[in-house]
CSV table of C-alpha atoms in Angstrom, one decimal:
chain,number,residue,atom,x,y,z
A,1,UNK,CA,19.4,-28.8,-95.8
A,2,UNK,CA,16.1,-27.6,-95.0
A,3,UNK,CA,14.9,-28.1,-98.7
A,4,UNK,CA,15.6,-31.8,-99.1
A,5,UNK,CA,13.2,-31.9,-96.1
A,6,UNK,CA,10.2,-31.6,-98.9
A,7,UNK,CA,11.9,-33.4,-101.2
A,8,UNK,CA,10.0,-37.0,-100.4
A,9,UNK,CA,6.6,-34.6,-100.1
A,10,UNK,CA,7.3,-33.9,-103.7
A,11,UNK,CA,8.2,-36.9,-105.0
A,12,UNK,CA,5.1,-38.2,-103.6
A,13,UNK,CA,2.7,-35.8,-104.6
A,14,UNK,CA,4.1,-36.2,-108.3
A,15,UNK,CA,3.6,-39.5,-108.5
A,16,UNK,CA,0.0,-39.3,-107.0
A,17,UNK,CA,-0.8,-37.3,-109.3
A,18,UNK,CA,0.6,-38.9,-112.5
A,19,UNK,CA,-1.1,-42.0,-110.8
A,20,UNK,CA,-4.4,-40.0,-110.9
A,21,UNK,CA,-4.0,-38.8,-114.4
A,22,UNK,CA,-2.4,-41.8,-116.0
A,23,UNK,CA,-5.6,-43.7,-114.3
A,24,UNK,CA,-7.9,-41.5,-115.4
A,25,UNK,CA,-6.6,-42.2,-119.2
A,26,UNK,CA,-6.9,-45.6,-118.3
A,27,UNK,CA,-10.7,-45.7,-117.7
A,28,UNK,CA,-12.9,-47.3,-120.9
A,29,UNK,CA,-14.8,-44.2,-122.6
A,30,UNK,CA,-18.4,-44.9,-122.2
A,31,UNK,CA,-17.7,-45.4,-118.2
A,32,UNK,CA,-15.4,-41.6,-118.5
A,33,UNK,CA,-18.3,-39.8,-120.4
A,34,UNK,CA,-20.5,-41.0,-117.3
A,35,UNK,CA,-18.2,-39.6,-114.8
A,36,UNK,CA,-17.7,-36.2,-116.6
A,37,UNK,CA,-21.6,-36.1,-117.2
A,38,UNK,CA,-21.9,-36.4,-113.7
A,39,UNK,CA,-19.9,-33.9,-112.7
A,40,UNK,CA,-21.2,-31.7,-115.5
A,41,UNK,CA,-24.7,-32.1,-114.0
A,42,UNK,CA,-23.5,-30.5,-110.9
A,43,UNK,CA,-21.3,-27.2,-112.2
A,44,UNK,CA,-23.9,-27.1,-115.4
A,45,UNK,CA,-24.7,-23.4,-114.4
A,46,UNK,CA,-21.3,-22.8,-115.0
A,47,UNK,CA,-21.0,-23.7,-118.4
A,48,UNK,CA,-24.1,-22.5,-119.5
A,49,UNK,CA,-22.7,-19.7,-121.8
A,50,UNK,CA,-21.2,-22.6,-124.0
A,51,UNK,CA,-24.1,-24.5,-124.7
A,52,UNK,CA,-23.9,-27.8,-126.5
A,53,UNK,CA,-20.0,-27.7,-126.1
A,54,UNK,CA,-20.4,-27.2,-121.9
A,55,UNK,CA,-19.0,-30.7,-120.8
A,56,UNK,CA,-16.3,-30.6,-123.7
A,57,UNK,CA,-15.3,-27.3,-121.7
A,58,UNK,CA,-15.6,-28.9,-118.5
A,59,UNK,CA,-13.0,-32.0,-120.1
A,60,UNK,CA,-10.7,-29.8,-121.1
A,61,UNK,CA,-10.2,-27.9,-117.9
A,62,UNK,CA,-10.0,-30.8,-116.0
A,63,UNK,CA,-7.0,-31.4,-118.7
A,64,UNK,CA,-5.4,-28.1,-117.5
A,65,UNK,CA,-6.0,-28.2,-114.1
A,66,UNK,CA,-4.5,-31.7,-113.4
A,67,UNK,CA,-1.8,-31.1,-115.4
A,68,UNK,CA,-1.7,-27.4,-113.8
A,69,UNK,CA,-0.8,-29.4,-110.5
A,70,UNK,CA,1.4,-31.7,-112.3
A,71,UNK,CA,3.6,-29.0,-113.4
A,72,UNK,CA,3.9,-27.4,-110.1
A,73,UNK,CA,4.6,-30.6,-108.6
A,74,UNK,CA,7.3,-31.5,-110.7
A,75,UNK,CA,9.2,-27.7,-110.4
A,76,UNK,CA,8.9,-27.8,-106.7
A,77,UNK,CA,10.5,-31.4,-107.2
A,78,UNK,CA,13.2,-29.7,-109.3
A,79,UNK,CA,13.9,-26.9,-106.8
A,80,UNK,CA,14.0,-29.1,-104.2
A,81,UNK,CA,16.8,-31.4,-105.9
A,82,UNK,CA,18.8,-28.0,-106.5
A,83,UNK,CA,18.7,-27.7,-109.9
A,84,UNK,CA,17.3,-24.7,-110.2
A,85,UNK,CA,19.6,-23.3,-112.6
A,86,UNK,CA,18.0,-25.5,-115.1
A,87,UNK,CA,14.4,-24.9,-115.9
A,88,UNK,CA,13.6,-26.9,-119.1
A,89,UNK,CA,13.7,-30.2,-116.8
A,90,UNK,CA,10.4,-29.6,-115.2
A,91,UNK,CA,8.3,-28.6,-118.2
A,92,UNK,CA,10.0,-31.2,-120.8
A,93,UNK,CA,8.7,-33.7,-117.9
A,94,UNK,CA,5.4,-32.2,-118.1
A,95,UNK,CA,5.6,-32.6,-122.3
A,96,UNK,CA,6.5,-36.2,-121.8
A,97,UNK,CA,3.4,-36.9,-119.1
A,98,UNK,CA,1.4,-35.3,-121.3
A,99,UNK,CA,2.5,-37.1,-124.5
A,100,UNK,CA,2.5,-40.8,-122.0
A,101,UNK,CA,-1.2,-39.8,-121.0
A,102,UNK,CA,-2.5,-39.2,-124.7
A,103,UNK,CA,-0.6,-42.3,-125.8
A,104,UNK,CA,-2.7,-44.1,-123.0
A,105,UNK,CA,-5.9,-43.3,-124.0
A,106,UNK,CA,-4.9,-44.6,-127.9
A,107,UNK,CA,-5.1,-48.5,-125.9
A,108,UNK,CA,-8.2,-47.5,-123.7
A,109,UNK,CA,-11.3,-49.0,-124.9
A,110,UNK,CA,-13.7,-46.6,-126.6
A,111,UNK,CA,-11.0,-43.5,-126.3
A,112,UNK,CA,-9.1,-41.3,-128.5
A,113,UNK,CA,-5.9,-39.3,-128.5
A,114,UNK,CA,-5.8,-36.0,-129.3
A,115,UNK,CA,-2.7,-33.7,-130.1
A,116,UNK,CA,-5.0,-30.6,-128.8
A,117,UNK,CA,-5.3,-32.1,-125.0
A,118,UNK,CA,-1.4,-33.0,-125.2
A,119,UNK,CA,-1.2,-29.0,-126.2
A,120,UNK,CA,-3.9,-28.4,-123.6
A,121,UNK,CA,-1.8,-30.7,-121.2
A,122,UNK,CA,1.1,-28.9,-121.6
A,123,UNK,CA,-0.3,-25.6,-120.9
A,124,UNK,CA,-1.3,-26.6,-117.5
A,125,UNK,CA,2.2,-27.7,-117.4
A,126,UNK,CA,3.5,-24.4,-118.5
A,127,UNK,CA,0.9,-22.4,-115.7
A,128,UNK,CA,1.9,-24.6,-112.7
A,129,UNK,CA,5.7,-24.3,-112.9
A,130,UNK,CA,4.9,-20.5,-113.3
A,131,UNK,CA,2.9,-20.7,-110.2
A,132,UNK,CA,5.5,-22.6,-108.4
A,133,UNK,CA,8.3,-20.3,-109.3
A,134,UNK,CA,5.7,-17.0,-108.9
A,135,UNK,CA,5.1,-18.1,-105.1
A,136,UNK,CA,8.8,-19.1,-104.5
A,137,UNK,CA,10.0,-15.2,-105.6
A,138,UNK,CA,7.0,-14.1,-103.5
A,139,UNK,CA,7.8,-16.1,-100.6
A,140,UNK,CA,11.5,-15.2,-100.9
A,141,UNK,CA,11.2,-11.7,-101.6
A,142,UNK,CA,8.9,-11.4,-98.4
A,143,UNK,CA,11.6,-13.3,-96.2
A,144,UNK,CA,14.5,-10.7,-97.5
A,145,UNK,CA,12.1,-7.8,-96.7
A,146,UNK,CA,11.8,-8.7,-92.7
A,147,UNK,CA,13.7,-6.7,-90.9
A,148,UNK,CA,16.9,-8.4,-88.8
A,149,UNK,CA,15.7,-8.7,-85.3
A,150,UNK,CA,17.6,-6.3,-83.1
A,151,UNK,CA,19.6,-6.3,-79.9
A,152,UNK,CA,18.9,-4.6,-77.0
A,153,UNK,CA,21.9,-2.7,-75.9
A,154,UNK,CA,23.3,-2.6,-71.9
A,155,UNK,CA,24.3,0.2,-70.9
A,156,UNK,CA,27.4,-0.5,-68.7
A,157,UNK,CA,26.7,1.3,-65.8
């Protein structure tokens, strides 16, 4: 039982994060470019070895790394309804999220869709549920590995 434990933690945190991506998708373009600009003001060192294509760079990781969450989210979501067994679940989500948030931006004011974020999208799909099942085989393996705590015997006397 301890695992259903997480399993409102997880439902949660999926959903705040579609909530945060799906908005995202929903903000008009010129107001989007400002808030990415403004950000890319502030890590612009970063990106200096791209040049011209810096804040495109910038775009795309945040692509990957909100979808990077997304996708270990929705695996520790999976895990925690014990379906582990099953693996496709998680990251067909993910596809469909991805596909939902591109399909967004087609009704958003002064956006685009773009079958290279939904690839993009999905890649940070594909890296968070190997994250979340990485650190689960870590965590696990390290829990097998501690030895059993031992009894002290009496000695009858």
């Amino acid at each position: 039982m301890k695992k259903i434990r997480h399993l409102p933690m997880y439902i949660c945190l999926v959903i705040l994060t579609l909530s945060f991506i799906w908005g995202n998708s929903l903000v008009p373009g010129d107001v989007s470019g400002e808030i990415s600009g403004g950000v890319f003001e502030m890590v612009a060192g970063l990106f200096i070895l791209f040049g011209d294509k810096g804040q495109l760079v910038l775009r795309k990781l945040a692509h990957l790394s909100e979808f990077t969450a997304l996708g270990f989210f929705l695996t520790g979501l999976w895990r925690n309804l014990r379906l582990r067994a099953r693996l496709a679940p998680p990251l067909l989500l993910g596809l469909a999220a991805a596909c939902l948030d591109e399909t967004i931006q087609i009704f958003s004011p002064g956006r685009d869709s773009s079958l290279i974020d939904v690839w993009i999208d999905f890649g940070g799909v594909c890296i968070g549920f190997l994250l979340s099942w990485g650190l689960r085989h870590f965590l696990d393996r390290k829990k097998r590995k501690k030895p059993p705590c031992r009894e002290t015997k009496r000695q009858s006397g």
